[in-house]
Amino acid sequence: MNRLTGIEDLASPDYLVVERLRALQLERLRRIVRHAYENVELFRNRMKERGLAPDCIKTLADLARLPFMKKADLRDTYPFGLFAVPLPDIVRLHASSGTTGKPIVVAYTQEDINVWIGVLRRAFNCCGLSRTDIIQNAYGYGLFTGGLGTHYGAEALGATVVPAGGGNTKRQVMLIRDFGVTAVCCTPSYFIHMIEVAEKEGMPLPEQKLRVGVFGAEPWSEEMRRYIQEKAGIEAFDIYGLSEIIGPGVGVECSEHAGLHIFEDYFYPEIIDPDTEEILPDGETGELVLTTLGKFAMPMIRYRTRDITRILPGECPGGRTLRRIDRISSRSDDMFIIRGVNVFPSQIESALLQVVGAPNYNIILYTENKVDNIEVDVEVGVETFSDQIREMEALRRRISASIESVIGLRVLVKLVGPRQIERSEGKAKRVFDRREK
């Protein structure tokens, strides 16, 4: 039995009566706050600065009294400063790539691993998958949480798992065909690359047994979903997670595609104004804040994710009582400011999708005459590429106008030939900041 009693004893945790779910959340919140207070120095000191102790949690509304945690806290206490159990109780460590400084290190007890496996099994159920499916896992294995997390969740479902990992796309496509794969898990940008390779190799995905794609680890738009579904002949699901909380499996779409259900029996969601830190009501867009209710190795209390979304009001037509968030539209730390205008990469992608389908593109920020500017390099497919200067210029103008209509800024658009932009085998890197510092 898991240390946190409750959900494992219930037949259908995704369909709990709301009052029972709230009681379970309060029980778990009180326990995890006490555990963090007693074992994590940073959290205890911040609580004392506010004159708070664990017994201040009387209702779920009292969570708003507690201090926030941020990504900087993980870097400042690197590597083990936020651990709340002795190192011998840690059974696994994961870490971010650390490309912008010290990596983010996260830890799991065996109980934490069991929770993670459980929510991922439920996530796959939401996507209509079962033990009869063959699931190809094309997330990278290793320190990245996506690979192993997805793998164990799919095994717990009882499905047949193909641990393909990232890269070697020709082989990925061959395995889909030869193994009769019915579901793929990877980043959406990498799956678009799979679509291209499958067509080039004479193994178009609509002709295979593939029927479901579970995509996450990077923001993607509704336009990209439509493109993927049309080109691959599958149903595409959005899965959400982040290493600091647990990894993939924090939330997922069900077959209604009416927002992502947060498995809030283990991850309590709030939406705040990122500037004022005020809690926002359901339906208003702001920054997602998550509290882990069942992670003992490294509890995260009111962790500011920097992901921009909203809690959707009302109930899901599918009947699940878990609250839903809107698709993650952007990350506040991905935003860049050009001539006083806040711009998100997702806005530029949305504008491109209105003109050229699912594009491969790069966003280059540069400085000219002491003024910051945006260049968008867009790869044009073989079917679109033309020797006619007039046709290409007309396409460039349409793209430029579409971007300007979305972000309110005129940008420099350059069209490049097929295969001129490097493909991603994991999270796509789209923004290159070459501005004068």
JSON list of N, CA, C and O in Angstrom, two decimals, residues 196-223:
[
{"chain": "A", "resi": 196, "resn": "GLU", "atom": "N", "xyz": [7.35, 13.14, -42.32]},
{"chain": "A", "resi": 196, "resn": "GLU", "atom": "CA", "xyz": [8.12, 13.44, -43.53]},
{"chain": "A", "resi": 196, "resn": "GLU", "atom": "C", "xyz": [8.95, 12.22, -43.96]},
{"chain": "A", "resi": 196, "resn": "GLU", "atom": "O", "xyz": [8.98, 11.86, -45.15]},
{"chain": "A", "resi": 197, "resn": "VAL", "atom": "N", "xyz": [9.64, 11.59, -42.99]},
{"chain": "A", "resi": 197, "resn": "VAL", "atom": "CA", "xyz": [10.51, 10.46, -43.30]},
{"chain": "A", "resi": 197, "resn": "VAL", "atom": "C", "xyz": [9.67, 9.28, -43.79]},
{"chain": "A", "resi": 197, "resn": "VAL", "atom": "O", "xyz": [10.05, 8.57, -44.74]},
{"chain": "A", "resi": 198, "resn": "ALA", "atom": "N", "xyz": [8.52, 9.05, -43.15]},
{"chain": "A", "resi": 198, "resn": "ALA", "atom": "CA", "xyz": [7.66, 7.93, -43.55]},
{"chain": "A", "resi": 198, "resn": "ALA", "atom": "C", "xyz": [7.22, 8.09, -45.00]},
{"chain": "A", "resi": 198, "resn": "ALA", "atom": "O", "xyz": [7.21, 7.12, -45.77]},
{"chain": "A", "resi": 199, "resn": "GLU", "atom": "N", "xyz": [6.85, 9.30, -45.40]},
{"chain": "A", "resi": 199, "resn": "GLU", "atom": "CA", "xyz": [6.44, 9.53, -46.79]},
{"chain": "A", "resi": 199, "resn": "GLU", "atom": "C", "xyz": [7.61, 9.33, -47.74]},
{"chain": "A", "resi": 199, "resn": "GLU", "atom": "O", "xyz": [7.47, 8.72, -48.81]},
{"chain": "A", "resi": 200, "resn": "LYS", "atom": "N", "xyz": [8.79, 9.82, -47.35]},
{"chain": "A", "resi": 200, "resn": "LYS", "atom": "CA", "xyz": [9.98, 9.71, -48.20]},
{"chain": "A", "resi": 200, "resn": "LYS", "atom": "C", "xyz": [10.38, 8.25, -48.39]},
{"chain": "A", "resi": 200, "resn": "LYS", "atom": "O", "xyz": [10.84, 7.85, -49.47]},
{"chain": "A", "resi": 201, "resn": "GLU", "atom": "N", "xyz": [10.21, 7.44, -47.34]},
{"chain": "A", "resi": 201, "resn": "GLU", "atom": "CA", "xyz": [10.63, 6.04, -47.38]},
{"chain": "A", "resi": 201, "resn": "GLU", "atom": "C", "xyz": [9.56, 5.11, -47.95]},
{"chain": "A", "resi": 201, "resn": "GLU", "atom": "O", "xyz": [9.73, 3.90, -47.97]},
{"chain": "A", "resi": 202, "resn": "GLY", "atom": "N", "xyz": [8.45, 5.68, -48.39]},
{"chain": "A", "resi": 202, "resn": "GLY", "atom": "CA", "xyz": [7.40, 4.86, -48.98]},
{"chain": "A", "resi": 202, "resn": "GLY", "atom": "C", "xyz": [6.59, 4.08, -47.96]},
{"chain": "A", "resi": 202, "resn": "GLY", "atom": "O", "xyz": [6.02, 3.04, -48.30]},
{"chain": "A", "resi": 203, "resn": "MET", "atom": "N", "xyz": [6.54, 4.59, -46.73]},
{"chain": "A", "resi": 203, "resn": "MET", "atom": "CA", "xyz": [5.76, 3.94, -45.66]},
{"chain": "A", "resi": 203, "resn": "MET", "atom": "C", "xyz": [4.84, 4.96, -45.00]},
{"chain": "A", "resi": 203, "resn": "MET", "atom": "O", "xyz": [4.93, 5.20, -43.80]},
{"chain": "A", "resi": 204, "resn": "PRO", "atom": "N", "xyz": [3.96, 5.61, -45.76]},
{"chain": "A", "resi": 204, "resn": "PRO", "atom": "CA", "xyz": [3.13, 6.67, -45.19]},
{"chain": "A", "resi": 204, "resn": "PRO", "atom": "C", "xyz": [2.35, 6.18, -43.98]},
{"chain": "A", "resi": 204, "resn": "PRO", "atom": "O", "xyz": [1.80, 5.08, -43.98]},
{"chain": "A", "resi": 205, "resn": "LEU", "atom": "N", "xyz": [2.31, 7.00, -42.96]},
{"chain": "A", "resi": 205, "resn": "LEU", "atom": "CA", "xyz": [1.72, 6.58, -41.69]},
{"chain": "A", "resi": 205, "resn": "LEU", "atom": "C", "xyz": [0.23, 6.26, -41.79]},
{"chain": "A", "resi": 205, "resn": "LEU", "atom": "O", "xyz": [-0.25, 5.36, -41.08]},
{"chain": "A", "resi": 206, "resn": "PRO", "atom": "N", "xyz": [-0.56, 6.94, -42.63]},
{"chain": "A", "resi": 206, "resn": "PRO", "atom": "CA", "xyz": [-1.98, 6.55, -42.72]},
{"chain": "A", "resi": 206, "resn": "PRO", "atom": "C", "xyz": [-2.19, 5.11, -43.18]},
{"chain": "A", "resi": 206, "resn": "PRO", "atom": "O", "xyz": [-3.27, 4.55, -42.97]},
{"chain": "A", "resi": 207, "resn": "GLU", "atom": "N", "xyz": [-1.19, 4.50, -43.79]},
{"chain": "A", "resi": 207, "resn": "GLU", "atom": "CA", "xyz": [-1.32, 3.13, -44.26]},
{"chain": "A", "resi": 207, "resn": "GLU", "atom": "C", "xyz": [-0.91, 2.11, -43.19]},
{"chain": "A", "resi": 207, "resn": "GLU", "atom": "O", "xyz": [-0.99, 0.90, -43.43]},
{"chain": "A", "resi": 208, "resn": "GLN", "atom": "N", "xyz": [-0.44, 2.59, -42.03]},
{"chain": "A", "resi": 208, "resn": "GLN", "atom": "CA", "xyz": [-0.01, 1.69, -40.96]},
{"chain": "A", "resi": 208, "resn": "GLN", "atom": "C", "xyz": [-1.15, 1.50, -39.95]},
{"chain": "A", "resi": 208, "resn": "GLN", "atom": "O", "xyz": [-2.23, 2.08, -40.07]},
{"chain": "A", "resi": 209, "resn": "LYS", "atom": "N", "xyz": [-0.89, 0.71, -38.91]},
{"chain": "A", "resi": 209, "resn": "LYS", "atom": "CA", "xyz": [-1.89, 0.44, -37.88]},
{"chain": "A", "resi": 209, "resn": "LYS", "atom": "C", "xyz": [-1.93, 1.54, -36.81]},
{"chain": "A", "resi": 209, "resn": "LYS", "atom": "O", "xyz": [-2.76, 1.48, -35.89]},
{"chain": "A", "resi": 210, "resn": "LEU", "atom": "N", "xyz": [-1.06, 2.50, -36.94]},
{"chain": "A", "resi": 210, "resn": "LEU", "atom": "CA", "xyz": [-0.98, 3.59, -35.97]},
{"chain": "A", "resi": 210, "resn": "LEU", "atom": "C", "xyz": [-2.31, 4.33, -35.89]},
{"chain": "A", "resi": 210, "resn": "LEU", "atom": "O", "xyz": [-2.87, 4.73, -36.91]},
{"chain": "A", "resi": 211, "resn": "ARG", "atom": "N", "xyz": [-2.81, 4.52, -34.65]},
{"chain": "A", "resi": 211, "resn": "ARG", "atom": "CA", "xyz": [-4.10, 5.21, -34.49]},
{"chain": "A", "resi": 211, "resn": "ARG", "atom": "C", "xyz": [-4.07, 6.32, -33.45]},
{"chain": "A", "resi": 211, "resn": "ARG", "atom": "O", "xyz": [-4.95, 7.18, -33.44]},
{"chain": "A", "resi": 212, "resn": "VAL", "atom": "N", "xyz": [-3.05, 6.35, -32.56]},
{"chain": "A", "resi": 212, "resn": "VAL", "atom": "CA", "xyz": [-3.00, 7.34, -31.48]},
{"chain": "A", "resi": 212, "resn": "VAL", "atom": "C", "xyz": [-1.58, 7.90, -31.37]},
{"chain": "A", "resi": 212, "resn": "VAL", "atom": "O", "xyz": [-0.59, 7.16, -31.47]},
{"chain": "A", "resi": 213, "resn": "GLY", "atom": "N", "xyz": [-1.50, 9.20, -31.16]},
{"chain": "A", "resi": 213, "resn": "GLY", "atom": "CA", "xyz": [-0.24, 9.84, -30.80]},
{"chain": "A", "resi": 213, "resn": "GLY", "atom": "C", "xyz": [-0.41, 10.58, -29.49]},
{"chain": "A", "resi": 213, "resn": "GLY", "atom": "O", "xyz": [-1.40, 11.30, -29.30]},
{"chain": "A", "resi": 214, "resn": "VAL", "atom": "N", "xyz": [0.53, 10.40, -28.56]},
{"chain": "A", "resi": 214, "resn": "VAL", "atom": "CA", "xyz": [0.51, 11.09, -27.27]},
{"chain": "A", "resi": 214, "resn": "VAL", "atom": "C", "xyz": [1.73, 12.00, -27.25]},
{"chain": "A", "resi": 214, "resn": "VAL", "atom": "O", "xyz": [2.87, 11.54, -27.16]},
{"chain": "A", "resi": 215, "resn": "PHE", "atom": "N", "xyz": [1.48, 13.31, -27.36]},
{"chain": "A", "resi": 215, "resn": "PHE", "atom": "CA", "xyz": [2.56, 14.26, -27.61]},
{"chain": "A", "resi": 215, "resn": "PHE", "atom": "C", "xyz": [2.68, 15.27, -26.47]},
{"chain": "A", "resi": 215, "resn": "PHE", "atom": "O", "xyz": [1.69, 15.80, -25.98]},
{"chain": "A", "resi": 216, "resn": "GLY", "atom": "N", "xyz": [3.92, 15.55, -26.09]},
{"chain": "A", "resi": 216, "resn": "GLY", "atom": "CA", "xyz": [4.16, 16.51, -25.02]},
{"chain": "A", "resi": 216, "resn": "GLY", "atom": "C", "xyz": [5.59, 16.99, -25.03]},
{"chain": "A", "resi": 216, "resn": "GLY", "atom": "O", "xyz": [6.31, 16.85, -26.02]},
{"chain": "A", "resi": 217, "resn": "ALA", "atom": "N", "xyz": [6.02, 17.59, -23.91]},
{"chain": "A", "resi": 217, "resn": "ALA", "atom": "CA", "xyz": [7.38, 18.09, -23.66]},
{"chain": "A", "resi": 217, "resn": "ALA", "atom": "C", "xyz": [7.67, 19.42, -24.32]},
{"chain": "A", "resi": 217, "resn": "ALA", "atom": "O", "xyz": [8.74, 19.99, -24.14]},
{"chain": "A", "resi": 218, "resn": "GLU", "atom": "N", "xyz": [6.72, 19.96, -25.11]},
{"chain": "A", "resi": 218, "resn": "GLU", "atom": "CA", "xyz": [6.87, 21.27, -25.70]},
{"chain": "A", "resi": 218, "resn": "GLU", "atom": "C", "xyz": [5.48, 21.80, -26.07]},
{"chain": "A", "resi": 218, "resn": "GLU", "atom": "O", "xyz": [4.57, 21.01, -26.33]},
{"chain": "A", "resi": 219, "resn": "PRO", "atom": "N", "xyz": [5.30, 23.12, -26.05]},
{"chain": "A", "resi": 219, "resn": "PRO", "atom": "CA", "xyz": [4.00, 23.66, -26.45]},
{"chain": "A", "resi": 219, "resn": "PRO", "atom": "C", "xyz": [3.72, 23.37, -27.91]},
{"chain": "A", "resi": 219, "resn": "PRO", "atom": "O", "xyz": [4.62, 23.39, -28.75]},
{"chain": "A", "resi": 220, "resn": "TRP", "atom": "N", "xyz": [2.44, 23.09, -28.21]},
{"chain": "A", "resi": 220, "resn": "TRP", "atom": "CA", "xyz": [2.04, 22.92, -29.61]},
{"chain": "A", "resi": 220, "resn": "TRP", "atom": "C", "xyz": [0.61, 23.40, -29.75]},
{"chain": "A", "resi": 220, "resn": "TRP", "atom": "O", "xyz": [-0.15, 23.44, -28.80]},
{"chain": "A", "resi": 221, "resn": "SER", "atom": "N", "xyz": [0.27, 23.77, -30.95]},
{"chain": "A", "resi": 221, "resn": "SER", "atom": "CA", "xyz": [-0.99, 24.48, -31.18]},
{"chain": "A", "resi": 221, "resn": "SER", "atom": "C", "xyz": [-2.07, 23.56, -31.70]},
{"chain": "A", "resi": 221, "resn": "SER", "atom": "O", "xyz": [-1.81, 22.43, -32.14]},
{"chain": "A", "resi": 222, "resn": "GLU", "atom": "N", "xyz": [-3.29, 24.08, -31.69]},
{"chain": "A", "resi": 222, "resn": "GLU", "atom": "CA", "xyz": [-4.42, 23.34, -32.25]},
{"chain": "A", "resi": 222, "resn": "GLU", "atom": "C", "xyz": [-4.26, 23.16, -33.76]},
{"chain": "A", "resi": 222, "resn": "GLU", "atom": "O", "xyz": [-4.65, 22.13, -34.32]},
{"chain": "A", "resi": 223, "resn": "GLU", "atom": "N", "xyz": [-3.66, 24.14, -34.41]},
{"chain": "A", "resi": 223, "resn": "GLU", "atom": "CA", "xyz": [-3.40, 24.02, -35.85]},
{"chain": "A", "resi": 223, "resn": "GLU", "atom": "C", "xyz": [-2.43, 22.87, -36.12]},
{"chain": "A", "resi": 223, "resn": "GLU", "atom": "O", "xyz": [-2.59, 22.12, -37.10]}
]
